[in-house]
PDB file of C-alpha atoms in Angstrom:
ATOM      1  CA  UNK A   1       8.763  17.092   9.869  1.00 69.00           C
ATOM      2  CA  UNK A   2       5.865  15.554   8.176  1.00 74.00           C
ATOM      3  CA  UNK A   3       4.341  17.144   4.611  1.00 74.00           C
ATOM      4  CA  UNK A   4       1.186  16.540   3.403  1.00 80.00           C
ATOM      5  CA  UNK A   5       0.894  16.015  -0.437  1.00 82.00           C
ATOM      6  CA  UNK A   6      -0.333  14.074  -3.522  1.00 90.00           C
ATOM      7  CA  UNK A   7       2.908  10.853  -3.681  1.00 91.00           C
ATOM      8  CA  UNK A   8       2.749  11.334  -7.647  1.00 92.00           C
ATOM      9  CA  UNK A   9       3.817  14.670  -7.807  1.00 91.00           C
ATOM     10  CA  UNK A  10       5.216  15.930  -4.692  1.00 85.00           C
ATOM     11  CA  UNK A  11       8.514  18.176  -4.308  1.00 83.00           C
ATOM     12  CA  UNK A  12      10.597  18.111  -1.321  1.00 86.00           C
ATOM     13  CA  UNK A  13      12.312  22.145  -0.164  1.00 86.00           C
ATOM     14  CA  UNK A  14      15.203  19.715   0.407  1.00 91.00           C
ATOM     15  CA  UNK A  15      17.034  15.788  -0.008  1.00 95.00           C
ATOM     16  CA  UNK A  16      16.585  13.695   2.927  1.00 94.00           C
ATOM     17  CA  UNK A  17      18.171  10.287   3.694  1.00 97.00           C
ATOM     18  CA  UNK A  18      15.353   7.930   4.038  1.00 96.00           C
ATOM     19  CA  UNK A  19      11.548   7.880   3.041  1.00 94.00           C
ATOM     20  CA  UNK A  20       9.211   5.616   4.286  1.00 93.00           C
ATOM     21  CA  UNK A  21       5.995   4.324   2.842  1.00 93.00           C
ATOM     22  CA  UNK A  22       4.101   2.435   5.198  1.00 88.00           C
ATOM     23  CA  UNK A  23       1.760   0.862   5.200  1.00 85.00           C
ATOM     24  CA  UNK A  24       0.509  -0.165   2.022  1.00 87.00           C
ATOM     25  CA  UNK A  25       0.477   3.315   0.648  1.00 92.00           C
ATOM     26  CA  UNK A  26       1.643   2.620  -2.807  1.00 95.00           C
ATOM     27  CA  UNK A  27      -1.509   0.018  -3.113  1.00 94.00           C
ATOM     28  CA  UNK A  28      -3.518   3.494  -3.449  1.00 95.00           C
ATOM     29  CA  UNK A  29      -2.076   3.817  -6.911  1.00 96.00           C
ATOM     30  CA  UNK A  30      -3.773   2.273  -9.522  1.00 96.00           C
ATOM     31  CA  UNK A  31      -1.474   2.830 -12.484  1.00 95.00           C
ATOM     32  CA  UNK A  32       1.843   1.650 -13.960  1.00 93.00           C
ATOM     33  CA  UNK A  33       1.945   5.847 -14.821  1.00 95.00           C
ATOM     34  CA  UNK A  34       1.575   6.843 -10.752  1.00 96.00           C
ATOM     35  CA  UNK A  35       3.945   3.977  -9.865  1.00 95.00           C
ATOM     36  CA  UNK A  36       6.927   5.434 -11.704  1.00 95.00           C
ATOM     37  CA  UNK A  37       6.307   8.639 -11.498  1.00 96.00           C
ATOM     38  CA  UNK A  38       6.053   8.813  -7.478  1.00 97.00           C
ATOM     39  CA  UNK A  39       9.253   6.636  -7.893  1.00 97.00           C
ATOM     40  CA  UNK A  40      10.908   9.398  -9.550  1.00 96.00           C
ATOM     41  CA  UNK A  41       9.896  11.903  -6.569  1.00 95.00           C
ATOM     42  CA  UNK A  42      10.722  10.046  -4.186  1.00 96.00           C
ATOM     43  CA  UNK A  43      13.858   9.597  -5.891  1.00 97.00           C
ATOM     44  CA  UNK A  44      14.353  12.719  -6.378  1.00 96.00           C
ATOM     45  CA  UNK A  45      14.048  13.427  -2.852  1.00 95.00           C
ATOM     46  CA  UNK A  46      16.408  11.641  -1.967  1.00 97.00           C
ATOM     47  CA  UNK A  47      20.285  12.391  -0.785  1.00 97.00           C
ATOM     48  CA  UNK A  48      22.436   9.673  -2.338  1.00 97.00           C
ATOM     49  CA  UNK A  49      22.850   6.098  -1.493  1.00 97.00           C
ATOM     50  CA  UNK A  50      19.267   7.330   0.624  1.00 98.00           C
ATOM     51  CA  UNK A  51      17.018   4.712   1.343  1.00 98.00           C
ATOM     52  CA  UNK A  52      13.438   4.126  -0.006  1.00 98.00           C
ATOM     53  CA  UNK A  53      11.288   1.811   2.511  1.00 97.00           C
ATOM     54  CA  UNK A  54       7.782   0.481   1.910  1.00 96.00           C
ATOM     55  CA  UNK A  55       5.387  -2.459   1.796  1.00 93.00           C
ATOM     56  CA  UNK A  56       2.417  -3.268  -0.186  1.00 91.00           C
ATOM     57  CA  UNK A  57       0.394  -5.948   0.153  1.00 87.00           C
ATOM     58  CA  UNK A  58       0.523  -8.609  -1.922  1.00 84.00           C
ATOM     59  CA  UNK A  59      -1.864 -10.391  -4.680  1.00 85.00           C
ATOM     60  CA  UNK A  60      -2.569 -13.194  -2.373  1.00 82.00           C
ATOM     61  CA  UNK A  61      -3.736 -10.929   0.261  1.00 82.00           C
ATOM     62  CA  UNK A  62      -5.600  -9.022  -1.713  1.00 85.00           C
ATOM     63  CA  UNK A  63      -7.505 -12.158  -2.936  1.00 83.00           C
ATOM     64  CA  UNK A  64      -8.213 -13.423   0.501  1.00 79.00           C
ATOM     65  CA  UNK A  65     -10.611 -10.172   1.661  1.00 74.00           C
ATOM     66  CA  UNK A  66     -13.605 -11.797  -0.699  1.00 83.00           C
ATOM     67  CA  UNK A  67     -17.218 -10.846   0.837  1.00 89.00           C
ATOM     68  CA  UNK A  68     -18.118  -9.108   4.033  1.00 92.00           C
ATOM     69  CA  UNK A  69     -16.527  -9.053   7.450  1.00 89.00           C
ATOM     70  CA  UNK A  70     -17.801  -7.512  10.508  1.00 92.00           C
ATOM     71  CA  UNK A  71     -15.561  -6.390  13.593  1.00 90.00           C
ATOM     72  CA  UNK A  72     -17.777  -5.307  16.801  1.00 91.00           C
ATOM     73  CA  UNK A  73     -16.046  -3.294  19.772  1.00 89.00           C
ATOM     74  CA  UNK A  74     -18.256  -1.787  22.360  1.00 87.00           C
ATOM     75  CA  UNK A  75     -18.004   1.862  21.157  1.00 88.00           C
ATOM     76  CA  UNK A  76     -18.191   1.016  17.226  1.00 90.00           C
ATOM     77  CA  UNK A  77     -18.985  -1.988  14.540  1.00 94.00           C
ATOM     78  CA  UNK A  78     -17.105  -2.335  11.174  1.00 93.00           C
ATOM     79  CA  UNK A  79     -18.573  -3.738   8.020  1.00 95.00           C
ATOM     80  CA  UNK A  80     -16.241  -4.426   5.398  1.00 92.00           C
ATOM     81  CA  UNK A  81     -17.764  -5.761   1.816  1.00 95.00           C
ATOM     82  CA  UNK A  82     -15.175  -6.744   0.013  1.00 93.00           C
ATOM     83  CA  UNK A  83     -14.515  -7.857  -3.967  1.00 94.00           C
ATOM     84  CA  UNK A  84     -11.603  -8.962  -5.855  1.00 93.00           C
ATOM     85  CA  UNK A  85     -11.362  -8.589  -9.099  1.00 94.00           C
ATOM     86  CA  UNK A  86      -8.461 -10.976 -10.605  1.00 92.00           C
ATOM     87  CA  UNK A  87      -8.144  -9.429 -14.194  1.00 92.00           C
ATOM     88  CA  UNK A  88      -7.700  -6.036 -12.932  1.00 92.00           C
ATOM     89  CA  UNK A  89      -5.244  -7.190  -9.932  1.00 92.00           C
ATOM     90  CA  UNK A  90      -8.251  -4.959  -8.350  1.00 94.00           C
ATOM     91  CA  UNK A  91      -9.536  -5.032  -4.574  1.00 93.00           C
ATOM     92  CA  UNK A  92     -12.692  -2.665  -4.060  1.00 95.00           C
ATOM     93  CA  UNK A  93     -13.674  -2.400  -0.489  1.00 94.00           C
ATOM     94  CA  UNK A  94     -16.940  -0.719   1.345  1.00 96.00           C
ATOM     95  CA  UNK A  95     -16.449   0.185   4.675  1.00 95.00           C
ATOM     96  CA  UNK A  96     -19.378   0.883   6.910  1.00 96.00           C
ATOM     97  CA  UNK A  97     -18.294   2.412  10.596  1.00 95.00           C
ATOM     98  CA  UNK A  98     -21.195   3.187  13.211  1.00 95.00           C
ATOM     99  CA  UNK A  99     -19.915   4.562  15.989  1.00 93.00           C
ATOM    100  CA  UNK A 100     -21.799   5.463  19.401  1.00 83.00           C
ATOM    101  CA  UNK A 101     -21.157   8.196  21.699  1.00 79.00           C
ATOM    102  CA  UNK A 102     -22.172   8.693  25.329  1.00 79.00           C
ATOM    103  CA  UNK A 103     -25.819  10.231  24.800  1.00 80.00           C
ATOM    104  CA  UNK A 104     -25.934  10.266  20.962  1.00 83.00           C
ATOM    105  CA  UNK A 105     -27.461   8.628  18.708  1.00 84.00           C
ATOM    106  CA  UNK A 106     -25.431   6.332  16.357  1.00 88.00           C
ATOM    107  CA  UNK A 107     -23.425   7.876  13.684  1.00 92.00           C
ATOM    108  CA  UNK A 108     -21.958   5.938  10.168  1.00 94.00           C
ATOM    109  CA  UNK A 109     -19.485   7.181   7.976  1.00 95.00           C
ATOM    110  CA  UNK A 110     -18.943   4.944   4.897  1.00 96.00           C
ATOM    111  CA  UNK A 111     -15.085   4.497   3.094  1.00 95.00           C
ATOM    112  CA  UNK A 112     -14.491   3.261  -0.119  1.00 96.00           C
ATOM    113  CA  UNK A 113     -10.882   2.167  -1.060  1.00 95.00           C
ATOM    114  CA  UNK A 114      -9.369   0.583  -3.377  1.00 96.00           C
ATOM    115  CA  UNK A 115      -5.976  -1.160  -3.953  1.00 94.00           C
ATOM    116  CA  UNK A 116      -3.997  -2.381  -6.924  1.00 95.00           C
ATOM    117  CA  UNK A 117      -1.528  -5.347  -6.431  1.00 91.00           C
ATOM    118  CA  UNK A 118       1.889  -5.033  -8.713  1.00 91.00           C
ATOM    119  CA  UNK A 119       4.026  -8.003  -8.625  1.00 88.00           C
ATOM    120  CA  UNK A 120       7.860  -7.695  -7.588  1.00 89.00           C
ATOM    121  CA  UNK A 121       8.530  -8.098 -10.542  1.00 91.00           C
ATOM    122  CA  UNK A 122       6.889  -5.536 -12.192  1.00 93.00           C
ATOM    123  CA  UNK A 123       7.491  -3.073  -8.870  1.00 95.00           C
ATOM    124  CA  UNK A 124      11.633  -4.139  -9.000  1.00 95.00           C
ATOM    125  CA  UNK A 125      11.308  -3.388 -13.048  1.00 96.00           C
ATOM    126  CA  UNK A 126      10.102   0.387 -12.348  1.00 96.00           C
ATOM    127  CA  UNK A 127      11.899   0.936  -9.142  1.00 97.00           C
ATOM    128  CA  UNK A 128      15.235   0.378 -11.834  1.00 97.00           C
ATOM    129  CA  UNK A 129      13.701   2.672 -14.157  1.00 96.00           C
ATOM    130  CA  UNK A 130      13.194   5.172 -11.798  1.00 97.00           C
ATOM    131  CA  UNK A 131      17.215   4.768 -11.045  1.00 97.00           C
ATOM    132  CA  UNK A 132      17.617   3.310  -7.721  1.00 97.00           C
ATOM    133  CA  UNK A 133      19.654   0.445  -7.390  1.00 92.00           C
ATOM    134  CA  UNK A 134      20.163  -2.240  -4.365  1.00 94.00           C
ATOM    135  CA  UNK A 135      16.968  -3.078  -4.555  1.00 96.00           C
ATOM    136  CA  UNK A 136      16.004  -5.544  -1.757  1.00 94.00           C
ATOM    137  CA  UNK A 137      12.403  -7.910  -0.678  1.00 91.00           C
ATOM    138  CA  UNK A 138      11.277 -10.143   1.482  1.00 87.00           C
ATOM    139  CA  UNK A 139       8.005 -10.654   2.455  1.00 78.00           C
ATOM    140  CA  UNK A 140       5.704 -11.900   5.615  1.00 73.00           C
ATOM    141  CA  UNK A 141       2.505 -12.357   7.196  1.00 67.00           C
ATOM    142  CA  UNK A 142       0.772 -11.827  10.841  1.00 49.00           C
ATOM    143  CA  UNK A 143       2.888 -14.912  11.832  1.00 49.00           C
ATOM    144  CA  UNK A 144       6.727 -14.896  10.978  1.00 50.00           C
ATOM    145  CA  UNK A 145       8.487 -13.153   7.485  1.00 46.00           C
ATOM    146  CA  UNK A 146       8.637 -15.131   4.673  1.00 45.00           C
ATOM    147  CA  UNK A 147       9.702 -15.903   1.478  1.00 48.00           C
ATOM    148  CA  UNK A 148       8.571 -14.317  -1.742  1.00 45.00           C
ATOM    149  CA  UNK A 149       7.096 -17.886  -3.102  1.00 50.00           C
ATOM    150  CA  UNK A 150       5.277 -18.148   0.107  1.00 48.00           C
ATOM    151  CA  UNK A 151       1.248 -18.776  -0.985  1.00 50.00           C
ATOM    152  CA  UNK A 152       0.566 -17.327   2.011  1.00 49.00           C
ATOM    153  CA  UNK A 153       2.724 -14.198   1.987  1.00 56.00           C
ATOM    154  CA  UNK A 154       0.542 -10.966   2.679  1.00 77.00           C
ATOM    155  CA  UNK A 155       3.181  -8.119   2.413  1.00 83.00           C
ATOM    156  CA  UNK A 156       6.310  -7.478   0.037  1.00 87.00           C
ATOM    157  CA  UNK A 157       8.852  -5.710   1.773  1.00 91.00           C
ATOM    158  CA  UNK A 158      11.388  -3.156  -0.376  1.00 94.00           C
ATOM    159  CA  UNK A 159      14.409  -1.472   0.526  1.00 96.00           C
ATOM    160  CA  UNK A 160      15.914   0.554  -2.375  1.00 98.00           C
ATOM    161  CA  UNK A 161      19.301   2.655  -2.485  1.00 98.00           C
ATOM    162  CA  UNK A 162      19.798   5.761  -4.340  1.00 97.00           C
TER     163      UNK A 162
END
């Protein structure tokens, strides 16, 4: 079944075996604070020797979507204006989405999103402090996984046990 809910504070009616966090969910939280404490719930949530999947994208991705990109399909164009900001670990993105329907004029809806990238480190340091153990990465990008000292890596990989 699927529940809707805030990740930092969230209570599951019951323990389940395996919670997944795809993709790049956890980039959504922008504090050390959110970080452990949805890795408490989660958990929490979690029948023993459960298993806690997810990816987030890594610093080096998040560097690499600098300025503004455009995608055009016949039905809708996509303007992404992108900025990292390095001190921060910070990726602020502007969407713009126009999208065309038969016999209507064109219609934009504007996202704003931002992302935080954590190193493993740093995610492997709270993921222990939030208990679990047999804690597990890898990485990869669009072509092939990699590994974690790849420059070119876009995504960390985890798989933690209760």
């Amino acid at each position: 079944s699927l529940i809707e809910g805030d990740m930092r504070d969230f209570r599951l009616p019951y323990r389940v075996d395996l919670v997944i966090a795809l993709p790049d969910v956890l980039t959504y939280l922008l504090t050390f604070q959110d970080m452990d404490k949805t890795f408490k719930n989660v958990y929490e949530s979690l029948e023993e020797n459960g298993l806690f999947i997810f990816d987030m994208s890594s610093e080096a991705s998040l560097r690499m979507w600098n300025g503004t990109y455009t995608t055009t399909r016949p039905e809708w164009r996509l303007v992404s204006e992108g900025k990292y900001h390095p001190r921060e670990h910070l990726r602020k993105i502007k969407m713009h989405i126009y999208a065309q329907s038969k016999d209507k004029p064109i219609t934009e809806f504007v996202e704003e999103h931002v992302h935080r990238a954590y190193p493993e480190t740093q995610i492997r340091r709270m993921l222990y402090h939030a208990k679990f153990r047999d804690v597990a990465f890898t990485g990869y990008d669009s072509r092939m996984f990699s590994d974690l000292d790849d420059e070119y890596m876009f995504k960390l990989v985890c798989i933690a046990r209760k």
